[in-house]
Amino acid sequence: MSGAAYESVIGLEVHVQLATRTKLFCGCLNVYGADANTNVCSVCTGQPGALPVLNGFALELAVRAGLALGCAIASRTKFDRKNYFYPDLPKGYQISQLERPVNGEGSLRFVNEAGEERVVRIARAHLEEDAGKTMHPDGDRSSLVDLNRAGIPLLEIVSAPDLRTPQEAYRYLTELKRRLRYARVSECDMEKGSLRCDANVSIRPAGATELGTRTEIKNLNSFRNVERALAHEIERQTAVVEEGGSVVQETRTWREDEERTETLRSKEEAEDYRYFPDPDLPEFELEEERVDAIRAALPEMPDVKRARYVGSLGIPEATADVLTADRDAAEWFDACVAALPDGGDAKGVANAVTGVVLALANDQGVSIADLRLTPERLVEVVGLVDDGTISRQAARKVIAELDAGDEAPAEVVERLGLAQVSDEDALGATVDEVIAAQEKVVEDYRGGNENALNALVGGVMKATKGKANPQLARELLIRRLGGAGG
Amino acid sequence: MDPGSIDAIARLARLDLDDDAKQRVQAELDAILETFRTLADVDVEGVPPLFHVGDPVGRPREDEPFDGASRDEILRNAPATRDGCYEVPRVLE
């Protein structure tokens, strides 16, 4: 295939469930995994005469998301009915927003697979209610409907068709999720359905400006599957065009087990939703002062944090990426930096957070914010490493002990006898013993075998039960044996 | 309104209309559309759109849970239920 002959054009529609306590238009709980139809009422099951009342916090979260995505926030917003029939939609319409969405145009900035900065436009991000869940037991003539999910607040985030490769789609989603999690808008957990994604894709001759006929892909249950389904669909469309055919506008579904997309419904069956303003809901105002207050309460966004870590703290980019992937980790690290003495070792602390503390939290299955270990204590431990009191190895043990109890770092070091022997005289005697005992290795080293030195350092560590300062042991050995490699 | 549009609207509303009903509905819809054409002729240049005649601006509620209905209460009106769910004709092949 002539790879550069076509370019693909991709747009994504992402639905996220907002992290409210209750549903969008009623006080039923917004929770995952409850028994079927136990979080329902007359409103979310569409009983005659029941009226919706907007959840103010859902509106606030929608604004928060919009601000995190640089969207223009509407001064007035309203709701419309989207009409269609399906058993999981009890009213026969979904309350959504067509004309005056909460959030208008915005943009998302990320680095693509080629290392280039990309800015993808957001067309809009509007509020709507989720539908219920329909289950289709195998071999059954019935479907079963659970309306717990019906009425849960969703934000639909529609990108412009600005993405060009499946890899870019993946990176866009990753950055979108990170921002929404920073803003505490949604958990964005695809496995629990709190983030869902549909993809629109078309191809056109490279360099063309007109859009080709697009297909929409549904049933994408992970970011990797979005990427894979797009790659397959682009391949399929390219084959159709190269064989002289034309792409048909349709909705396709991703068959993960077979690694292909297949037709779900064609354009002729495409819905006509007959939107109209919902007469049950008035318009809502988003006063400038309120929007400003929401903006002021937003945390520093991950890209800004990352630039600060790399630029003013001198932290390596890869470490900064790990620290900023999750807001809790980044804020925990920020607390460490705040506790650092002037000229303290920010890089050492960053390495300890990414190398030890995050693993500790991960092992326990908790957020870093829920550890007993505090940022202040970690800073003390890094200080003990830096001044040679303990080794990096011992620091791991100390950190784990600190998380298990209420001791101070110095107490743990004392109790476990982890202090390094950094005293030249004390260590010198042991070094001499090791040199005397390992003639053969000493010979090798003098003969030019660099590795032999490591074996001797190991001997010193063994003789001191790991307490020797390995750096000092190495120096003393070299000094006594007369220079590196003889 | 042409017969094709009547068929499309009937399909969207899941209505199975016989020919007599279609003719009757067509006449009714024509009259409704005529009325709206009259409204559409009114000059509203510079008049802001009015979506509601009641409170122009809504007051959202607090994000506080309330006691909804019990499952039994809600499912009582359903023609068929199973395993705590509404049971409906299969909608997926």
Coordinates of C-alpha atoms in Angstrom, one line a residue:
Chain A
M1 CA 0.0 0.0 0.0
S2 CA 1.2 3.5 -0.8
G3 CA 1.3 4.8 2.8
A4 CA 1.4 8.5 2.0
A5 CA -1.3 8.5 -0.6
Y6 CA -4.1 9.0 1.9
E7 CA -4.5 10.8 5.2
S8 CA -7.1 10.0 7.8
V9 CA -9.4 12.5 9.5
I10 CA -10.6 11.5 13.0
G11 CA -13.0 13.1 15.4
L12 CA -13.9 11.7 18.8
E13 CA -17.1 12.0 20.9
V14 CA -16.3 11.3 24.5
H15 CA -19.0 10.8 27.2
V16 CA -17.9 11.1 30.9
Q17 CA -20.1 10.5 33.9
L18 CA -19.8 13.4 36.3
A19 CA -18.7 12.7 39.8
T20 CA -21.9 13.9 41.6
R21 CA -23.6 12.3 44.5
T22 CA -27.0 12.3 42.8
K23 CA -28.4 12.1 39.3
L24 CA -28.8 15.0 36.9
F25 CA -32.5 15.7 37.4
C26 CA -33.5 13.8 40.5
G27 CA -32.0 12.9 43.9
C28 CA -31.3 9.2 43.2
L29 CA -27.8 8.1 44.0
N30 CA -25.2 8.2 41.2
V31 CA -23.3 5.0 42.1
Y32 CA -21.8 2.1 40.2
G33 CA -22.6 -1.5 40.8
A34 CA -25.8 -1.4 42.9
D35 CA -28.5 -4.1 42.5
A36 CA -30.7 -3.6 39.5
N37 CA -33.3 -0.8 39.8
T38 CA -32.5 0.1 43.4
N39 CA -31.5 3.8 42.6
V40 CA -34.6 4.8 40.7
C41 CA -37.6 7.1 41.2
S42 CA -40.6 8.5 39.3
V43 CA -38.3 11.1 37.5
C44 CA -35.6 8.8 36.2
T45 CA -38.0 6.0 35.2
G46 CA -40.2 8.5 33.3
Q47 CA -43.4 8.1 35.3
P48 CA -46.2 10.4 34.0
G49 CA -46.2 13.9 35.6
A50 CA -42.8 13.6 37.1
L51 CA -40.7 16.7 36.6
P52 CA -36.9 17.1 36.3
V53 CA -35.0 19.6 38.6
L54 CA -31.4 20.3 37.6
N55 CA -28.5 19.3 39.9
G56 CA -26.5 22.4 40.5
F57 CA -23.3 20.5 41.2
A58 CA -23.5 18.7 37.8
L59 CA -23.7 22.1 36.2
E60 CA -20.7 23.3 38.2
L61 CA -18.7 20.2 37.2
A62 CA -19.6 20.8 33.5
V63 CA -18.3 24.3 33.8
R64 CA -15.1 23.0 35.6
A65 CA -14.5 20.6 32.7
G66 CA -15.1 23.3 30.2
L67 CA -12.6 25.6 31.9
A68 CA -10.0 22.7 32.0
L69 CA -10.5 22.4 28.2
G70 CA -10.3 26.1 27.5
C71 CA -13.9 26.3 26.4
A72 CA -16.0 29.4 26.1
I73 CA -18.6 29.1 28.9
A74 CA -22.2 30.0 27.9
S75 CA -23.8 32.8 29.9
R76 CA -27.1 31.1 29.5
T77 CA -27.6 27.4 28.9
K78 CA -30.7 25.4 28.1
F79 CA -31.9 21.8 27.6
D80 CA -33.4 20.1 24.6
R81 CA -35.2 16.8 24.1
K82 CA -33.6 14.2 21.8
N83 CA -36.3 11.8 20.8
Y84 CA -35.8 8.1 20.0
F85 CA -37.2 4.8 21.2
Y86 CA -35.2 2.3 23.0
P87 CA -36.1 0.2 26.1
D88 CA -33.4 1.8 28.2
L89 CA -34.8 5.3 27.6
P90 CA -37.9 5.4 29.7
K91 CA -39.3 8.8 28.6
G92 CA -38.9 8.2 24.9
Y93 CA -36.4 11.1 24.9
Q94 CA -33.1 12.0 26.3
I95 CA -32.7 15.4 28.0
S96 CA -29.6 16.8 26.2
Q97 CA -28.4 20.2 24.9
L98 CA -28.4 21.1 21.3
E99 CA -28.6 24.9 20.9
R100 CA -27.0 26.4 24.0
P101 CA -24.5 23.9 25.5
V102 CA -22.8 24.8 28.7
N103 CA -19.4 24.8 26.9
G104 CA -18.7 26.1 23.5
E105 CA -15.4 25.9 21.6
G106 CA -12.2 25.0 23.4
S107 CA -9.0 23.2 22.7
L108 CA -6.7 20.4 24.0
R109 CA -2.9 20.5 23.7
F110 CA -0.8 17.4 23.7
V111 CA 2.4 15.9 22.3
N112 CA 1.8 13.4 19.5
E113 CA 3.7 10.1 18.8
A114 CA 6.2 12.1 16.7
G115 CA 7.0 14.4 19.6
E116 CA 5.2 17.3 18.0
E117 CA 2.9 19.6 19.9
R118 CA -0.7 19.3 18.6
V119 CA -3.7 21.5 19.4
V120 CA -7.0 19.8 18.8
R121 CA -10.1 21.9 18.8
I122 CA -13.1 21.0 21.0
A123 CA -16.3 21.8 19.2
R124 CA -18.5 21.7 22.3
A125 CA -19.1 19.9 25.7
H126 CA -22.7 19.6 26.8
L127 CA -24.7 18.1 29.6
E128 CA -27.1 15.2 29.1
E129 CA -28.6 12.3 31.0
D130 CA -27.3 8.8 30.7
A131 CA -29.6 6.0 29.5
G132 CA -30.3 2.8 31.5
K133 CA -28.6 -0.5 30.8
T134 CA -30.0 -3.2 28.6
M135 CA -28.8 -6.8 29.1
H136 CA -29.3 -9.6 26.6
P137 CA -29.0 -13.0 28.3
D138 CA -27.7 -15.7 25.9
G139 CA -30.4 -17.7 24.2
D140 CA -33.1 -15.7 25.8
R141 CA -36.1 -14.2 24.0
S142 CA -36.2 -11.2 26.3
S143 CA -33.9 -8.3 27.1
L144 CA -33.7 -7.0 30.7
V145 CA -33.5 -3.4 31.6
D146 CA -31.9 -1.8 34.7
L147 CA -32.6 1.9 35.1
N148 CA -30.0 2.7 37.8
R149 CA -27.8 4.4 35.2
A150 CA -30.7 6.3 33.7
G151 CA -30.4 10.0 34.6
I152 CA -26.7 9.9 35.7
P153 CA -25.1 13.2 34.5
L154 CA -23.0 12.9 31.4
L155 CA -20.8 15.5 29.7
E156 CA -20.4 14.8 26.0
I157 CA -17.1 16.3 24.7
V158 CA -17.0 16.5 20.9
S159 CA -13.7 17.2 19.2
A160 CA -13.3 18.8 15.8
P161 CA -12.1 16.4 13.1
D162 CA -8.5 17.5 13.9
L163 CA -6.9 14.2 14.7
R164 CA -4.8 12.6 11.9
T165 CA -3.7 9.2 13.2
P166 CA -5.0 6.5 15.6
Q167 CA -2.0 7.2 17.8
E168 CA -3.0 10.8 18.1
A169 CA -6.5 9.7 19.1
Y170 CA -4.9 7.6 21.8
R171 CA -2.8 10.5 23.1
Y172 CA -5.8 13.0 22.9
L173 CA -7.8 10.6 25.1
T174 CA -5.0 10.2 27.5
E175 CA -4.5 13.9 27.9
L176 CA -8.3 14.5 28.1
K177 CA -8.7 12.0 30.9
R178 CA -5.7 13.4 32.8
R179 CA -7.2 16.9 32.7
L180 CA -10.7 15.8 33.7
R181 CA -9.2 13.8 36.6
Y182 CA -7.2 16.8 37.7
A183 CA -10.3 18.9 37.6
R184 CA -12.1 16.1 39.6
V185 CA -14.9 16.1 37.1
S186 CA -15.1 12.4 36.6
E187 CA -13.2 9.2 37.5
C188 CA -12.9 8.5 33.7
D189 CA -12.8 4.8 34.3
M190 CA -13.6 3.0 31.1
E191 CA -14.0 -0.3 32.8
K192 CA -16.8 1.1 34.9
G193 CA -18.2 3.0 32.0
S194 CA -17.6 6.4 33.4
L195 CA -15.7 7.3 30.2
R196 CA -17.0 6.1 26.8
C197 CA -15.8 7.0 23.4
D198 CA -17.2 6.9 19.8
A199 CA -14.9 7.6 16.9
N200 CA -15.7 9.2 13.5
V201 CA -13.1 8.5 10.8
S202 CA -12.7 9.2 7.1
I203 CA -9.9 9.2 4.6
R204 CA -8.9 11.6 1.8
P205 CA -6.0 12.0 -0.6
A206 CA -3.1 13.4 1.3
G207 CA -3.2 17.2 1.1
A208 CA -6.9 17.5 0.2
T209 CA -9.0 19.9 2.1
E210 CA -12.4 18.4 1.5
L211 CA -13.6 15.7 4.0
G212 CA -14.3 12.2 2.8
T213 CA -17.3 10.1 3.7
R214 CA -17.0 9.1 7.4
T215 CA -18.0 6.1 9.4
E216 CA -18.7 6.1 13.1
I217 CA -17.3 3.3 15.3
K218 CA -19.0 2.3 18.5
N219 CA -18.3 -0.3 21.2
L220 CA -14.8 0.9 22.0
N221 CA -14.0 -0.2 25.6
S222 CA -10.4 1.0 26.0
F223 CA -8.0 3.6 24.7
R224 CA -6.0 0.8 23.0
N225 CA -9.1 -0.5 21.3
V226 CA -9.9 3.0 20.0
E227 CA -6.4 3.1 18.5
R228 CA -6.7 -0.4 17.1
A229 CA -10.3 0.0 15.7
L230 CA -9.3 3.2 14.0
A231 CA -6.2 1.6 12.4
H232 CA -8.4 -1.3 11.1
E233 CA -11.1 1.0 9.9
I234 CA -8.6 3.3 8.0
E235 CA -7.1 0.1 6.4
R236 CA -10.6 -1.0 5.4
Q237 CA -11.6 2.4 3.9
T238 CA -8.3 2.6 2.1
A239 CA -8.9 -0.8 0.5
V240 CA -12.4 0.1 -0.5
V241 CA -11.2 3.3 -2.2
E242 CA -8.2 1.6 -3.9
E243 CA -10.4 -1.0 -5.4
G244 CA -12.4 1.8 -7.0
G245 CA -15.3 1.6 -4.6
S246 CA -16.6 4.3 -2.2
V247 CA -17.0 4.4 1.5
V248 CA -20.6 4.2 2.8
Q249 CA -21.7 6.5 5.6
E250 CA -22.7 4.2 8.4
T251 CA -22.3 3.2 12.0
R252 CA -19.9 0.3 12.6
T253 CA -19.1 -1.7 15.7
W254 CA -15.7 -2.9 16.9
R255 CA -15.4 -6.7 17.3
E256 CA -12.5 -6.9 19.7
D257 CA -12.2 -10.7 19.4
E258 CA -12.1 -10.7 15.6
E259 CA -10.1 -7.4 15.4
R260 CA -12.3 -5.8 12.8
T261 CA -15.2 -3.4 12.5
E262 CA -18.6 -4.4 11.0
T263 CA -21.8 -2.6 10.0
L264 CA -24.2 -1.8 12.8
R265 CA -26.6 0.4 10.8
S266 CA -26.5 2.3 7.6
K267 CA -27.3 5.9 6.9
E268 CA -30.8 5.1 5.7
E269 CA -31.6 3.9 9.2
A270 CA -29.9 6.9 10.7
E271 CA -32.0 8.5 13.4
D272 CA -33.9 11.7 13.1
Y273 CA -34.0 12.9 16.7
R274 CA -36.4 15.8 16.3
Y275 CA -34.8 18.0 18.9
F276 CA -36.8 20.7 20.6
P277 CA -36.5 22.8 23.7
D278 CA -37.5 20.9 26.8
P279 CA -40.6 22.7 28.2
D280 CA -40.0 21.1 31.6
L281 CA -36.7 22.9 32.2
P282 CA -36.1 26.7 32.2
E283 CA -32.8 28.2 31.1
F284 CA -30.0 28.5 33.5
E285 CA -27.7 31.4 34.0
L286 CA -23.9 31.1 34.5
E287 CA -23.0 34.4 36.0
E288 CA -19.5 35.6 35.3
E289 CA -18.6 35.9 39.0
R290 CA -19.6 32.2 39.5
V291 CA -17.5 31.1 36.5
D292 CA -14.6 33.1 37.7
A293 CA -14.9 31.5 41.2
I294 CA -14.9 28.0 39.6
R295 CA -11.9 28.9 37.5
A296 CA -10.0 30.2 40.5
A297 CA -10.6 26.9 42.3
L298 CA -9.2 24.8 39.5
P299 CA -5.8 23.2 40.3
E300 CA -2.7 23.8 38.3
M301 CA -3.1 21.7 35.1
P302 CA -0.7 18.9 34.3
D303 CA 1.1 20.5 31.4
V304 CA 1.9 23.6 33.5
K305 CA 3.0 21.4 36.4
R306 CA 5.3 19.4 34.2
A307 CA 6.9 22.5 32.7
R308 CA 7.5 23.8 36.2
Y309 CA 9.0 20.5 37.4
V310 CA 11.4 20.3 34.4
G311 CA 12.1 24.0 34.2
S312 CA 12.6 25.3 37.7
L313 CA 13.1 22.1 39.7
G314 CA 15.5 20.4 37.2
I315 CA 13.6 17.1 37.3
P316 CA 14.1 14.8 34.3
E317 CA 11.2 14.8 31.8
A318 CA 10.4 11.1 32.2
T319 CA 10.2 11.5 36.0
A320 CA 8.0 14.7 35.6
D321 CA 5.7 12.6 33.3
V322 CA 5.2 10.0 36.0
L323 CA 4.6 12.6 38.7
T324 CA 2.0 14.5 36.7
A325 CA 0.1 11.5 35.4
D326 CA -2.0 11.6 38.5
R327 CA -3.1 14.7 40.4
D328 CA -2.7 13.1 43.9
A329 CA 0.9 12.1 43.1
A330 CA 1.7 15.6 41.8
E331 CA 0.2 17.3 44.8
W332 CA 1.9 14.9 47.2
F333 CA 5.2 15.8 45.5
D334 CA 4.3 19.5 45.6
A335 CA 3.9 19.1 49.4
C336 CA 7.4 17.5 49.5
V337 CA 8.8 20.5 47.6
A338 CA 7.1 22.9 50.1
A339 CA 8.8 21.0 53.0
L340 CA 12.3 21.0 51.4
P341 CA 14.8 23.2 53.0
D342 CA 16.4 25.9 50.8
G343 CA 18.5 24.3 48.1
G344 CA 17.1 20.9 49.0
D345 CA 17.3 17.9 46.8
A346 CA 14.1 18.1 44.7
K347 CA 15.4 15.6 42.2
G348 CA 16.2 13.1 44.9
V349 CA 12.7 13.6 46.4
A350 CA 11.1 13.1 42.9
N351 CA 13.0 9.9 42.4
A352 CA 11.9 8.6 45.8
V353 CA 8.3 9.5 45.1
T354 CA 8.3 7.8 41.7
G355 CA 10.6 4.9 42.6
V356 CA 9.4 4.0 46.1
V357 CA 6.4 5.9 47.4
L358 CA 4.1 5.3 44.3
A359 CA 5.0 1.6 44.4
L360 CA 4.2 1.5 48.1
A361 CA 0.7 3.0 47.4
N362 CA 0.2 0.7 44.5
D363 CA 1.1 -2.4 46.6
Q364 CA -1.5 -1.4 49.1
G365 CA -4.1 -0.5 46.4
V366 CA -4.6 3.0 47.8
S367 CA -4.0 6.5 46.5
I368 CA -0.7 8.1 47.5
A369 CA -2.8 10.7 49.4
D370 CA -4.0 7.9 51.7
L371 CA -0.6 6.7 52.8
R372 CA 0.4 7.1 56.4
L373 CA 3.8 8.3 55.2
T374 CA 3.8 12.1 54.9
P375 CA 5.6 14.3 52.4
E376 CA 7.5 15.9 55.3
R377 CA 8.9 12.5 56.5
L378 CA 9.9 11.6 53.0
V379 CA 11.9 14.8 52.7
E380 CA 13.7 13.9 56.0
V381 CA 14.6 10.4 54.7
V382 CA 16.0 11.9 51.4
G383 CA 18.1 14.2 53.6
L384 CA 19.5 11.2 55.5
V385 CA 20.5 9.7 52.2
D386 CA 22.1 12.9 51.0
D387 CA 24.2 13.4 54.1
G388 CA 25.4 9.8 54.0
T389 CA 23.6 8.6 57.2
I390 CA 21.8 5.8 55.3
S391 CA 22.1 4.1 52.0
R392 CA 19.5 4.3 49.2
Q393 CA 18.7 0.6 50.0
A394 CA 18.2 1.4 53.6
A395 CA 16.0 4.4 52.7
R396 CA 13.5 2.0 51.1
K397 CA 13.2 0.1 54.4
V398 CA 12.8 3.3 56.4
I399 CA 10.1 4.6 54.1
A400 CA 8.1 1.3 54.4
E401 CA 8.5 1.4 58.2
L402 CA 7.4 5.1 58.3
D403 CA 4.2 4.1 56.5
A404 CA 3.5 1.3 59.0
G405 CA 3.9 3.4 62.2
D406 CA 4.3 6.8 63.7
E407 CA 8.0 6.8 64.3
A408 CA 10.3 9.6 63.1
P409 CA 12.8 8.6 60.4
A410 CA 15.8 8.9 62.8
E411 CA 14.1 6.5 65.2
V412 CA 13.5 3.9 62.5
V413 CA 17.2 4.2 61.5
E414 CA 18.2 3.7 65.1
R415 CA 15.8 0.8 65.8
L416 CA 16.8 -1.2 62.7
G417 CA 20.5 -0.2 63.0
L418 CA 20.4 1.1 59.4
A419 CA 23.0 3.9 59.9
Q420 CA 25.8 3.5 57.5
V421 CA 29.4 3.2 58.7
S422 CA 30.8 6.4 57.1
D423 CA 33.7 6.7 59.4
E424 CA 37.0 6.2 57.6
D425 CA 38.8 4.7 60.6
A426 CA 36.0 2.3 61.5
L427 CA 35.6 1.2 57.9
G428 CA 39.3 1.1 57.1
A429 CA 39.9 -1.9 59.4
T430 CA 37.2 -3.9 57.6
V431 CA 38.6 -2.9 54.2
D432 CA 42.0 -4.1 55.3
E433 CA 40.5 -7.4 56.4
V434 CA 38.7 -7.9 53.1
I435 CA 41.9 -7.2 51.1
A436 CA 43.8 -9.7 53.2
A437 CA 41.2 -12.4 52.9
Q438 CA 40.6 -12.1 49.1
E439 CA 44.1 -12.3 47.6
K440 CA 42.8 -13.8 44.3
V441 CA 40.3 -11.0 43.7
V442 CA 42.8 -8.4 44.6
E443 CA 45.2 -9.9 42.1
D444 CA 42.5 -9.8 39.4
Y445 CA 41.8 -6.2 40.1
R446 CA 45.5 -5.3 39.9
G447 CA 45.6 -7.2 36.7
G448 CA 43.1 -4.8 35.2
N449 CA 39.7 -6.4 36.0
E450 CA 37.4 -3.6 37.0
N451 CA 34.7 -5.9 38.1
A452 CA 36.9 -7.3 40.7
L453 CA 36.5 -4.0 42.6
N454 CA 32.8 -4.6 42.8
A455 CA 33.4 -8.0 44.4
L456 CA 35.6 -6.4 47.0
V457 CA 33.0 -3.6 47.8
G458 CA 30.5 -6.5 48.1
G459 CA 32.9 -8.2 50.5
V460 CA 33.0 -5.0 52.7
M461 CA 29.2 -4.7 52.6
K462 CA 28.9 -8.3 53.6
A463 CA 31.4 -8.0 56.5
T464 CA 29.5 -5.0 57.8
K465 CA 26.0 -6.6 57.3
G466 CA 25.2 -3.9 54.7
K467 CA 25.9 -1.0 56.9
A468 CA 29.0 0.3 55.2
N469 CA 28.7 3.4 53.1
P470 CA 29.5 1.7 49.7
Q471 CA 30.8 4.9 48.2
L472 CA 33.3 5.3 51.0
A473 CA 34.2 1.6 50.9
R474 CA 35.0 1.9 47.2
E475 CA 37.2 5.0 47.7
L476 CA 39.1 3.3 50.6
L477 CA 39.7 0.2 48.4
I478 CA 41.0 2.2 45.5
R479 CA 43.2 4.2 47.7
R480 CA 44.7 1.1 49.3
L481 CA 45.1 -0.8 46.1
G482 CA 46.6 2.0 44.2
G483 CA 44.2 3.5 41.6
A484 CA 41.5 2.2 39.4
G485 CA 42.4 -1.0 37.6
G486 CA 46.0 -0.8 38.7
Chain B
M1 CA -47.4 17.4 3.5
D2 CA -46.4 14.6 1.2
P3 CA -47.2 10.9 1.9
G4 CA -43.5 10.1 2.2
S5 CA -43.2 12.5 5.1
I6 CA -46.2 11.0 6.8
D7 CA -44.7 7.5 6.5
A8 CA -41.4 8.8 7.9
I9 CA -43.0 10.5 10.9
A10 CA -45.2 7.4 11.6
R11 CA -42.1 5.2 11.6
L12 CA -40.2 7.6 14.0
A13 CA -43.2 7.5 16.3
R14 CA -43.6 3.7 16.0
L15 CA -47.2 4.2 14.7
D16 CA -48.7 1.7 12.3
L17 CA -51.2 3.7 10.4
D18 CA -53.7 2.4 7.8
D19 CA -54.5 4.4 4.7
D20 CA -57.5 6.1 6.2
A21 CA -55.6 7.2 9.3
K22 CA -52.8 8.5 7.1
Q23 CA -55.1 10.7 5.1
R24 CA -56.7 12.0 8.3
V25 CA -53.3 12.7 9.9
Q26 CA -52.1 14.4 6.7
A27 CA -55.0 16.8 6.8
E28 CA -54.5 17.6 10.5
L29 CA -50.8 18.1 10.0
D30 CA -51.4 20.4 7.0
A31 CA -53.6 22.5 9.2
I32 CA -51.0 22.7 12.0
L33 CA -48.3 23.6 9.5
E34 CA -50.5 26.3 8.1
T35 CA -50.9 27.8 11.5
F36 CA -47.1 27.7 12.1
R37 CA -46.6 29.4 8.7
T38 CA -48.7 32.2 9.9
L39 CA -46.6 32.5 13.1
A40 CA -43.4 32.2 11.0
D41 CA -44.5 35.3 9.0
V42 CA -44.5 37.5 12.1
D43 CA -41.6 39.9 12.1
V44 CA -39.5 39.1 15.2
E45 CA -36.4 40.9 14.2
G46 CA -34.6 42.0 17.3
V47 CA -36.9 40.1 19.7
P48 CA -35.0 37.6 21.9
P49 CA -36.3 34.0 21.7
L50 CA -38.7 32.9 24.4
F51 CA -38.4 29.3 25.4
H52 CA -40.6 29.4 28.5
V53 CA -43.5 31.4 29.7
G54 CA -42.7 30.7 33.4
D55 CA -39.6 31.5 35.3
P56 CA -37.1 32.7 32.8
V57 CA -34.1 31.5 34.8
G58 CA -34.1 28.3 36.8
R59 CA -32.7 27.6 40.3
P60 CA -30.8 24.4 40.4
R61 CA -31.1 22.1 43.4
E62 CA -28.4 21.0 45.8
D63 CA -26.6 17.7 45.0
E64 CA -28.4 16.0 47.9
P65 CA -29.8 12.5 47.8
F66 CA -33.5 11.9 48.4
D67 CA -35.4 8.7 49.0
G68 CA -36.5 7.5 45.6
A69 CA -39.0 4.8 45.1
S70 CA -38.5 1.2 46.1
R71 CA -37.8 -1.3 43.3
D72 CA -41.2 -3.0 43.9
E73 CA -43.0 0.3 43.7
I74 CA -41.3 1.2 40.4
L75 CA -41.6 -2.3 38.8
R76 CA -45.3 -2.6 39.8
N77 CA -46.4 -0.8 36.7
A78 CA -44.2 -2.8 34.3
P79 CA -46.0 -5.4 32.1
A80 CA -43.2 -7.9 32.8
T81 CA -40.3 -8.1 35.2
R82 CA -37.6 -10.6 35.9
D83 CA -34.6 -10.6 38.3
G84 CA -35.4 -7.1 39.5
C85 CA -35.4 -5.8 35.9
Y86 CA -37.9 -4.7 33.3
E87 CA -38.4 -7.6 30.9
V88 CA -38.8 -6.4 27.3
P89 CA -38.9 -8.1 23.9
R90 CA -35.3 -8.9 22.8
V91 CA -33.7 -5.9 21.1
L92 CA -30.5 -7.5 20.0
E93 CA -30.0 -10.4 17.6

